[in-house]
Amino acid sequence: MRFNRYICDLPIYEVGKPLEFIMRDNGILEQDIIKLGSNENPFGVSPFAKNAIIENAHLASVYPDDSYYALKEALSKKYCVNANNIIIGSGSDQIIEFCLHTICNKDSKVLMANITFAMYEIYAKHFNAKIIKTEDFTHNLDSMFKLYEKHKPQIIFICTPNNPLGEALLKCDILDFLNKIDDNCLVVLDCAYMEYCAYKDKSYFISPTDITKFSNVIYLGTFSKIYGLGGMRVGYGIANDEIIQVLHRVRPPFNITTLSLKAATNSIDDEEFILKTLINNFNEMERYKEFAIKKSLKILESYANFITFLLHNKLNSTKIVNYLLQKGIIIRDLKSYGLNAIRITIGKPKQNEILLKQMSIAIDKWITTNL
Ligand SMILES: *Cc1c(COP(=O)(O)O)cnc(C)c1O
């Protein structure tokens, strides 16, 4: 068979070890597992979403309303944008794919930050596009603009707050940058963690209405993070009519399930759940900061629901991750990003307490015995 060469050359991406493996290997019960590796909401599903799933379970036999009318109406109300300016994806991941699909080919260039969400590069490679990255550790819009002028890419990805480092960009800086980019270059503003930075500091808050006036910018949001619906796969893109209409041409029909739509639509109104999540997140993040000081570890200021520790050369991120795994604690090793670093999703108080206790043991052990 003659497959596309650039597809065959793609690396196979490994997802985290399934929970069942870890439990079986170490005799740990499912309810005792502390899963803080995927930036999920530690409080789980909002009661509003849970009730919607239960009450609508009988609708699992019917195809969804493919216009996604109810969810678009709810988003349109929340963000004060027209429903025609919204597209729904199976996670915002799928909208990243739509953007690359509608624009890229082997002659295209895609610009992104040095260390940012891995899916931009993965999907760009599906279309054989060339990847260009800034050299700075975190997002730097000046360097990005220089590379933009030099290479004239067709798409630019900006992730604010950024996964996996947690830094965010000021709204005023983003708007300055967008003003300098030509209409024929699509800028994807990935705002998967926007609710968190908006709560922490308003000057980092960018809303869809700030960008709909640009003809070449799309705002991406998701229900996977603060709304606690990672398993339901719902994300959205907001942009001007032209972009949204073209993206719809590559959207498979019924790409969102009937129950996912119900869950997402109902979770939007659960303000109590959102507030509880935000308060816990930033209160508990303080513990990690104190821990870092106590252990002389470097952390990055985080505007999201996770914190990233940059480890010194006496510590090895993979060893720490594996040590915690044996204790039933899942965190994210950033080795695949080329970093000796770990990313920890902020959990509930008890979870953080247990995690930090185990991490303290691991660190002390390795620093003194260099095991
Ligand atoms: C989690 C995440 C997404 C989207 O996840 P979906 O579950 O596909 O909606 C997008 N961008 C970033 C940076 C993320 O961390």
Tab-separated table of C-alpha atoms and ligand atoms in Angstrom:
chain	number	residue	atom	x	y	z
A	1	MET	CA	0.000	0.000	0.000
A	2	ARG	CA	1.251	3.477	-0.781
A	3	PHE	CA	0.431	5.577	2.222
A	4	ASN	CA	1.469	9.202	2.532
A	5	ARG	CA	5.117	9.145	3.551
A	6	TYR	CA	4.704	12.024	6.017
A	7	ILE	CA	1.960	10.073	7.802
A	8	CYS	CA	4.035	6.894	8.100
A	9	ASP	CA	6.906	8.922	9.541
A	10	LEU	CA	4.779	10.340	12.357
A	11	PRO	CA	5.752	9.148	15.817
A	12	ILE	CA	3.128	7.168	17.696
A	13	TYR	CA	1.967	9.195	20.641
A	14	GLU	CA	1.700	7.297	23.872
A	15	VAL	CA	-1.048	8.219	26.272
A	16	GLY	CA	-0.641	7.749	30.025
A	17	LYS	CA	-0.770	4.307	31.586
A	18	PRO	CA	-4.385	3.267	32.127
A	19	LEU	CA	-5.495	3.377	35.745
A	20	GLU	CA	-6.264	-0.343	35.810
A	21	PHE	CA	-2.606	-1.201	35.106
A	22	ILE	CA	-1.315	0.870	37.956
A	23	MET	CA	-3.881	-0.518	40.339
A	24	ARG	CA	-3.214	-4.103	39.371
A	25	ASP	CA	0.570	-3.705	39.513
A	26	ASN	CA	0.576	-2.102	42.937
A	27	GLY	CA	-2.550	-3.443	44.602
A	28	ILE	CA	-4.126	0.021	44.837
A	29	LEU	CA	-7.906	0.463	44.879
A	30	GLU	CA	-9.525	2.691	42.274
A	31	GLN	CA	-10.969	5.083	44.859
A	32	ASP	CA	-7.492	5.626	46.324
A	33	ILE	CA	-5.897	6.771	43.066
A	34	ILE	CA	-4.948	10.439	42.971
A	35	LYS	CA	-5.130	11.510	39.328
A	36	LEU	CA	-3.458	14.871	38.878
A	37	GLY	CA	-1.820	14.402	35.504
A	38	SER	CA	-4.366	15.636	32.966
A	39	ASN	CA	-5.608	18.969	34.312
A	40	GLU	CA	-9.077	17.601	34.953
A	41	ASN	CA	-11.346	19.242	37.521
A	42	PRO	CA	-10.600	17.533	40.873
A	43	PHE	CA	-14.248	18.041	41.895
A	44	GLY	CA	-15.323	15.905	38.956
A	45	VAL	CA	-18.531	16.640	37.065
A	46	SER	CA	-20.765	19.579	37.958
A	47	PRO	CA	-24.031	18.365	39.521
A	48	PHE	CA	-25.915	20.249	36.764
A	49	ALA	CA	-24.127	18.254	34.075
A	50	LYS	CA	-24.515	14.994	35.953
A	51	ASN	CA	-28.267	15.461	36.309
A	52	ALA	CA	-28.566	16.356	32.639
A	53	ILE	CA	-26.783	13.130	31.658
A	54	ILE	CA	-28.961	11.001	33.925
A	55	GLU	CA	-32.224	12.678	32.967
A	56	ASN	CA	-31.478	12.412	29.266
A	57	ALA	CA	-30.002	8.901	29.263
A	58	HIS	CA	-32.972	7.664	27.214
A	59	LEU	CA	-31.912	9.987	24.368
A	60	ALA	CA	-28.723	7.997	23.788
A	61	SER	CA	-30.577	6.186	20.996
A	62	VAL	CA	-31.174	9.319	18.943
A	63	TYR	CA	-28.733	11.311	16.844
A	64	PRO	CA	-28.010	14.761	18.204
A	65	ASP	CA	-29.505	17.907	16.688
A	66	ASP	CA	-26.623	18.525	14.298
A	67	SER	CA	-27.033	22.307	14.466
A	68	TYR	CA	-26.149	22.111	18.188
A	69	TYR	CA	-28.718	24.854	18.644
A	70	ALA	CA	-29.111	24.670	22.438
A	71	LEU	CA	-25.388	24.675	23.200
A	72	LYS	CA	-24.693	27.477	20.743
A	73	GLU	CA	-27.496	29.534	22.267
A	74	ALA	CA	-26.053	29.009	25.735
A	75	LEU	CA	-22.546	29.973	24.595
A	76	SER	CA	-23.891	32.897	22.631
A	77	LYS	CA	-25.581	34.200	25.803
A	78	LYS	CA	-22.518	33.604	27.963
A	79	TYR	CA	-20.113	35.380	25.615
A	80	CYS	CA	-22.432	37.935	23.949
A	81	VAL	CA	-21.603	36.670	20.474
A	82	ASN	CA	-23.828	35.579	17.612
A	83	ALA	CA	-24.548	31.827	17.372
A	84	ASN	CA	-23.316	31.952	13.747
A	85	ASN	CA	-19.895	32.788	15.064
A	86	ILE	CA	-19.581	29.521	16.998
A	87	ILE	CA	-18.427	26.048	15.968
A	88	ILE	CA	-18.574	23.027	18.289
A	89	GLY	CA	-15.857	20.379	18.276
A	90	SER	CA	-15.267	17.017	19.888
A	91	GLY	CA	-13.024	18.788	22.359
A	92	SER	CA	-11.283	21.983	21.241
A	93	ASP	CA	-8.655	19.548	19.969
A	94	GLN	CA	-10.904	18.845	17.026
A	95	ILE	CA	-11.177	22.525	16.199
A	96	ILE	CA	-7.380	22.769	16.169
A	97	GLU	CA	-7.515	19.976	13.602
A	98	PHE	CA	-10.228	21.773	11.571
A	99	CYS	CA	-8.094	24.933	11.438
A	100	LEU	CA	-5.052	23.076	10.116
A	101	HIS	CA	-7.185	20.931	7.807
A	102	THR	CA	-8.774	23.912	6.058
A	103	ILE	CA	-5.520	25.832	5.591
A	104	CYS	CA	-2.419	23.639	5.585
A	105	ASN	CA	-0.605	21.595	2.994
A	106	LYS	CA	3.035	20.719	2.362
A	107	ASP	CA	3.875	24.319	1.515
A	108	SER	CA	2.421	25.753	4.714
A	109	LYS	CA	4.187	27.035	7.778
A	110	VAL	CA	2.785	26.965	11.285
A	111	LEU	CA	4.230	29.178	14.000
A	112	MET	CA	4.036	28.430	17.734
A	113	ALA	CA	5.875	28.867	21.017
A	114	ASN	CA	8.851	26.655	21.844
A	115	ILE	CA	7.065	24.789	24.628
A	116	THR	CA	3.334	24.660	24.171
A	117	PHE	CA	0.375	22.298	23.713
A	118	ALA	CA	1.634	19.256	21.789
A	119	MET	CA	-1.446	18.874	19.604
A	120	TYR	CA	-0.621	21.921	17.431
A	121	GLU	CA	2.488	20.234	16.131
A	122	ILE	CA	0.913	16.780	15.900
A	123	TYR	CA	-2.021	17.975	13.788
A	124	ALA	CA	0.175	20.270	11.704
A	125	LYS	CA	2.239	17.232	10.787
A	126	HIS	CA	-0.899	15.402	9.643
A	127	PHE	CA	-1.019	17.939	6.840
A	128	ASN	CA	2.729	17.896	6.194
A	129	ALA	CA	3.117	21.524	7.228
A	130	LYS	CA	6.404	22.994	8.381
A	131	ILE	CA	6.656	23.848	12.077
A	132	ILE	CA	8.370	27.014	13.233
A	133	LYS	CA	8.972	27.629	16.923
A	134	THR	CA	10.272	30.556	18.924
A	135	GLU	CA	13.424	29.946	20.949
A	136	ASP	CA	12.285	31.531	24.193
A	137	PHE	CA	11.326	29.290	27.077
A	138	THR	CA	7.867	30.806	27.522
A	139	HIS	CA	5.638	32.726	25.073
A	140	ASN	CA	7.374	35.812	23.746
A	141	LEU	CA	5.243	37.816	21.333
A	142	ASP	CA	8.182	39.943	20.148
A	143	SER	CA	10.128	36.886	19.022
A	144	MET	CA	6.971	35.481	17.558
A	145	PHE	CA	6.408	38.613	15.536
A	146	LYS	CA	9.991	38.507	14.229
A	147	LEU	CA	9.509	34.922	13.076
A	148	TYR	CA	6.163	35.874	11.591
A	149	GLU	CA	7.825	38.581	9.490
A	150	LYS	CA	10.629	36.281	8.449
A	151	HIS	CA	8.597	33.178	7.534
A	152	LYS	CA	5.089	34.504	6.820
A	153	PRO	CA	3.321	31.446	8.298
A	154	GLN	CA	-0.291	30.601	7.426
A	155	ILE	CA	-1.242	29.838	11.026
A	156	ILE	CA	-0.013	31.049	14.415
A	157	PHE	CA	-0.929	29.263	17.649
A	158	ILE	CA	-0.994	31.197	20.901
A	159	CYS	CA	-1.873	29.378	24.104
A	160	THR	CA	-2.809	31.596	27.045
A	161	PRO	CA	-2.553	30.423	29.783
A	162	ASN	CA	-0.030	28.058	28.269
A	163	ASN	CA	-0.033	24.317	28.794
A	164	PRO	CA	2.358	22.871	30.080
A	165	LEU	CA	4.184	25.847	31.642
A	166	GLY	CA	1.282	27.886	33.034
A	167	GLU	CA	2.350	31.370	31.910
A	168	ALA	CA	-0.218	33.788	30.486
A	169	LEU	CA	-0.128	36.800	28.198
A	170	LEU	CA	-1.550	40.215	29.003
A	171	LYS	CA	-4.661	41.130	27.054
A	172	CYS	CA	-3.080	44.383	25.885
A	173	ASP	CA	-0.041	42.551	24.526
A	174	ILE	CA	-2.190	40.031	22.687
A	175	LEU	CA	-4.261	42.788	21.097
A	176	ASP	CA	-1.109	44.683	20.044
A	177	PHE	CA	0.207	41.519	18.453
A	178	LEU	CA	-3.053	40.739	16.645
A	179	ASN	CA	-3.138	44.249	15.228
A	180	LYS	CA	0.197	43.638	13.496
A	181	ILE	CA	-0.759	40.368	11.798
A	182	ASP	CA	-2.063	40.328	8.212
A	183	ASP	CA	-5.599	39.202	7.475
A	184	ASN	CA	-4.403	36.175	5.529
A	185	CYS	CA	-2.717	34.542	8.530
A	186	LEU	CA	-5.015	32.709	10.952
A	187	VAL	CA	-4.233	33.271	14.626
A	188	VAL	CA	-5.581	30.553	16.908
A	189	LEU	CA	-5.973	31.767	20.464
A	190	ASP	CA	-6.205	28.665	22.617
A	191	CYS	CA	-7.924	29.690	25.848
A	192	ALA	CA	-8.521	26.273	27.440
A	193	TYR	CA	-7.597	27.709	30.872
A	194	MET	CA	-8.907	31.259	30.426
A	195	GLU	CA	-11.381	30.993	33.340
A	196	TYR	CA	-8.477	30.457	35.732
A	197	CYS	CA	-6.345	33.419	34.659
A	198	ALA	CA	-9.418	35.666	34.431
A	199	TYR	CA	-10.088	34.901	38.083
A	200	LYS	CA	-6.486	35.392	39.151
A	201	ASP	CA	-5.826	38.678	37.360
A	202	LYS	CA	-8.250	40.536	35.066
A	203	SER	CA	-5.478	42.025	32.966
A	204	TYR	CA	-4.849	38.564	31.489
A	205	PHE	CA	-8.506	38.044	30.634
A	206	ILE	CA	-9.323	38.007	26.964
A	207	SER	CA	-12.880	37.299	25.847
A	208	PRO	CA	-14.279	36.189	22.484
A	209	THR	CA	-15.803	39.645	21.971
A	210	ASP	CA	-12.301	41.124	22.084
A	211	ILE	CA	-11.302	39.127	19.031
A	212	THR	CA	-14.414	38.814	16.823
A	213	LYS	CA	-13.566	42.201	15.300
A	214	PHE	CA	-10.456	40.610	13.780
A	215	SER	CA	-11.213	38.785	10.544
A	216	ASN	CA	-8.326	36.323	11.077
A	217	VAL	CA	-8.534	35.255	14.723
A	218	ILE	CA	-10.310	32.322	16.356
A	219	TYR	CA	-10.881	31.901	20.104
A	220	LEU	CA	-10.914	28.326	21.419
A	221	GLY	CA	-12.579	27.252	24.650
A	222	THR	CA	-13.312	23.869	26.175
A	223	PHE	CA	-15.567	22.082	28.643
A	224	SER	CA	-12.745	19.663	29.528
A	225	LYS	CA	-10.985	21.748	32.146
A	226	ILE	CA	-12.907	23.964	34.560
A	227	TYR	CA	-16.284	22.462	33.565
A	228	GLY	CA	-15.033	18.994	34.442
A	229	LEU	CA	-16.244	17.329	31.245
A	230	GLY	CA	-13.038	15.946	29.734
A	231	GLY	CA	-14.693	12.595	29.170
A	232	MET	CA	-17.595	14.135	27.239
A	233	ARG	CA	-15.385	15.787	24.574
A	234	VAL	CA	-16.879	19.231	23.984
A	235	GLY	CA	-14.993	22.329	22.871
A	236	TYR	CA	-15.848	25.419	20.853
A	237	GLY	CA	-14.374	27.954	18.503
A	238	ILE	CA	-15.554	31.557	18.169
A	239	ALA	CA	-14.613	33.675	15.153
A	240	ASN	CA	-16.115	35.738	12.347
A	241	ASP	CA	-18.642	34.153	9.962
A	242	GLU	CA	-16.182	33.456	7.166
A	243	ILE	CA	-13.839	31.367	9.322
A	244	ILE	CA	-16.677	29.483	11.018
A	245	GLN	CA	-18.381	28.672	7.708
A	246	VAL	CA	-15.223	27.234	6.209
A	247	LEU	CA	-14.409	25.193	9.323
A	248	HIS	CA	-17.891	23.681	9.121
A	249	ARG	CA	-16.989	22.121	5.774
A	250	VAL	CA	-14.545	19.735	7.436
A	251	ARG	CA	-16.687	19.042	10.497
A	252	PRO	CA	-18.023	15.483	10.451
A	253	PRO	CA	-21.803	15.346	11.005
A	254	PHE	CA	-22.836	14.473	14.566
A	255	ASN	CA	-19.317	15.070	15.911
A	256	ILE	CA	-20.742	15.684	19.405
A	257	THR	CA	-22.877	13.098	21.190
A	258	THR	CA	-26.417	13.803	22.358
A	259	LEU	CA	-25.493	13.381	26.029
A	260	SER	CA	-22.316	15.449	25.748
A	261	LEU	CA	-24.390	18.308	24.385
A	262	LYS	CA	-26.827	18.057	27.292
A	263	ALA	CA	-24.005	17.939	29.831
A	264	ALA	CA	-22.159	20.931	28.375
A	265	THR	CA	-25.272	23.062	27.873
A	266	ASN	CA	-26.374	22.542	31.468
A	267	SER	CA	-22.955	22.966	33.069
A	268	ILE	CA	-22.641	26.536	31.765
A	269	ASP	CA	-25.041	27.804	34.425
A	270	ASP	CA	-23.364	26.061	37.359
A	271	GLU	CA	-21.625	29.131	38.727
A	272	GLU	CA	-21.327	27.686	42.211
A	273	PHE	CA	-19.285	24.755	40.909
A	274	ILE	CA	-17.031	27.044	38.884
A	275	LEU	CA	-16.419	29.361	41.823
A	276	LYS	CA	-15.685	26.473	44.179
A	277	THR	CA	-13.181	25.139	41.647
A	278	LEU	CA	-11.428	28.491	41.256
A	279	ILE	CA	-11.171	29.197	44.975
A	280	ASN	CA	-9.786	25.756	45.702
A	281	ASN	CA	-7.338	26.009	42.804
A	282	PHE	CA	-5.628	29.191	43.889
A	283	ASN	CA	-5.774	28.477	47.628
A	284	GLU	CA	-4.221	25.077	47.146
A	285	MET	CA	-1.633	26.351	44.697
A	286	GLU	CA	-0.103	28.245	47.628
A	287	ARG	CA	0.827	24.932	49.230
A	288	TYR	CA	2.832	23.980	46.184
A	289	LYS	CA	4.571	27.352	46.226
A	290	GLU	CA	5.495	26.908	49.885
A	291	PHE	CA	6.721	23.409	49.158
A	292	ALA	CA	8.914	24.708	46.339
A	293	ILE	CA	10.494	27.276	48.644
A	294	LYS	CA	11.056	24.715	51.380
A	295	LYS	CA	12.735	22.296	48.992
A	296	SER	CA	14.541	24.956	46.927
A	297	LEU	CA	12.751	23.863	43.780
A	298	LYS	CA	12.001	26.162	40.885
A	299	ILE	CA	8.388	26.681	39.892
A	300	LEU	CA	6.786	28.817	37.229
A	301	GLU	CA	4.080	31.320	38.140
A	302	SER	CA	0.896	29.585	37.019
A	303	TYR	CA	-2.310	31.145	35.712
A	304	ALA	CA	-3.993	27.784	35.175
A	305	ASN	CA	-5.091	24.706	37.173
A	306	PHE	CA	-1.666	23.125	37.357
A	307	ILE	CA	1.818	23.978	38.521
A	308	THR	CA	5.078	23.110	36.807
A	309	PHE	CA	8.255	22.302	38.740
A	310	LEU	CA	11.554	22.717	36.906
A	311	LEU	CA	13.926	20.197	38.456
A	312	HIS	CA	17.650	20.623	39.018
A	313	ASN	CA	20.076	17.998	37.788
A	314	LYS	CA	20.084	16.005	41.028
A	315	LEU	CA	16.479	15.093	40.360
A	316	ASN	CA	15.031	13.183	37.447
A	317	SER	CA	11.440	13.904	36.439
A	318	THR	CA	10.774	10.366	35.189
A	319	LYS	CA	11.994	8.819	38.424
A	320	ILE	CA	9.778	11.074	40.500
A	321	VAL	CA	6.761	10.403	38.288
A	322	ASN	CA	7.323	6.638	38.514
A	323	TYR	CA	7.858	6.753	42.250
A	324	LEU	CA	4.552	8.570	42.727
A	325	LEU	CA	2.820	6.189	40.334
A	326	GLN	CA	3.702	3.283	42.598
A	327	LYS	CA	1.963	5.176	45.396
A	328	GLY	CA	-1.161	5.580	43.261
A	329	ILE	CA	-0.465	9.209	42.362
A	330	ILE	CA	-0.497	10.299	38.720
A	331	ILE	CA	1.281	13.486	37.628
A	332	ARG	CA	2.710	14.529	34.244
A	333	ASP	CA	6.338	14.019	33.258
A	334	LEU	CA	7.435	16.762	30.850
A	335	LYS	CA	10.297	14.687	29.382
A	336	SER	CA	8.430	14.477	26.082
A	337	TYR	CA	8.683	18.280	25.886
A	338	GLY	CA	12.446	17.953	26.361
A	339	LEU	CA	12.270	19.208	29.943
A	340	ASN	CA	13.416	17.795	33.259
A	341	ALA	CA	10.174	19.003	34.781
A	342	ILE	CA	6.874	17.778	36.177
A	343	ARG	CA	3.401	19.220	35.824
A	344	ILE	CA	0.934	18.699	38.645
A	345	THR	CA	-2.777	19.469	38.405
A	346	ILE	CA	-3.939	21.246	41.564
A	347	GLY	CA	-6.129	18.778	43.434
A	348	LYS	CA	-8.413	18.860	46.438
A	349	PRO	CA	-6.749	19.629	49.818
A	350	LYS	CA	-6.390	16.016	50.903
A	351	GLN	CA	-5.003	14.946	47.518
A	352	ASN	CA	-2.410	17.715	47.525
A	353	GLU	CA	-1.420	16.864	51.078
A	354	ILE	CA	-0.801	13.198	50.209
A	355	LEU	CA	0.989	14.061	46.979
A	356	LEU	CA	3.319	16.578	48.631
A	357	LYS	CA	4.116	14.157	51.421
A	358	GLN	CA	5.153	11.480	48.947
A	359	MET	CA	7.013	13.934	46.755
A	360	SER	CA	8.914	15.166	49.769
A	361	ILE	CA	10.001	11.605	50.564
A	362	ALA	CA	11.087	11.024	46.966
A	363	ILE	CA	13.054	14.266	46.766
A	364	ASP	CA	14.844	13.790	50.095
A	365	LYS	CA	15.729	10.255	49.144
A	366	TRP	CA	17.213	11.167	45.779
A	367	ILE	CA	19.045	14.222	46.909
A	368	THR	CA	20.797	12.449	49.768
A	369	THR	CA	21.404	9.012	48.257
A	370	ASN	CA	21.358	9.938	44.564
A	371	LEU	CA	19.516	6.628	44.075
B	1	LIG	C1	-6.882	20.462	27.419
B	1	LIG	C2	-6.493	21.420	26.384
B	1	LIG	C3	-7.231	21.617	25.213
B	1	LIG	C4	-8.465	20.949	24.806
B	1	LIG	O1	-8.853	19.818	25.263
B	1	LIG	P1	-10.184	19.150	24.730
B	1	LIG	O2	-10.443	18.135	25.758
B	1	LIG	O3	-9.871	18.596	23.385
B	1	LIG	O4	-11.217	20.228	24.653
B	1	LIG	C5	-6.819	22.561	24.318
B	1	LIG	N1	-5.727	23.276	24.527
B	1	LIG	C6	-4.995	23.134	25.615
B	1	LIG	C7	-3.826	23.988	25.794
B	1	LIG	C8	-5.338	22.196	26.584
B	1	LIG	O5	-4.573	22.047	27.663
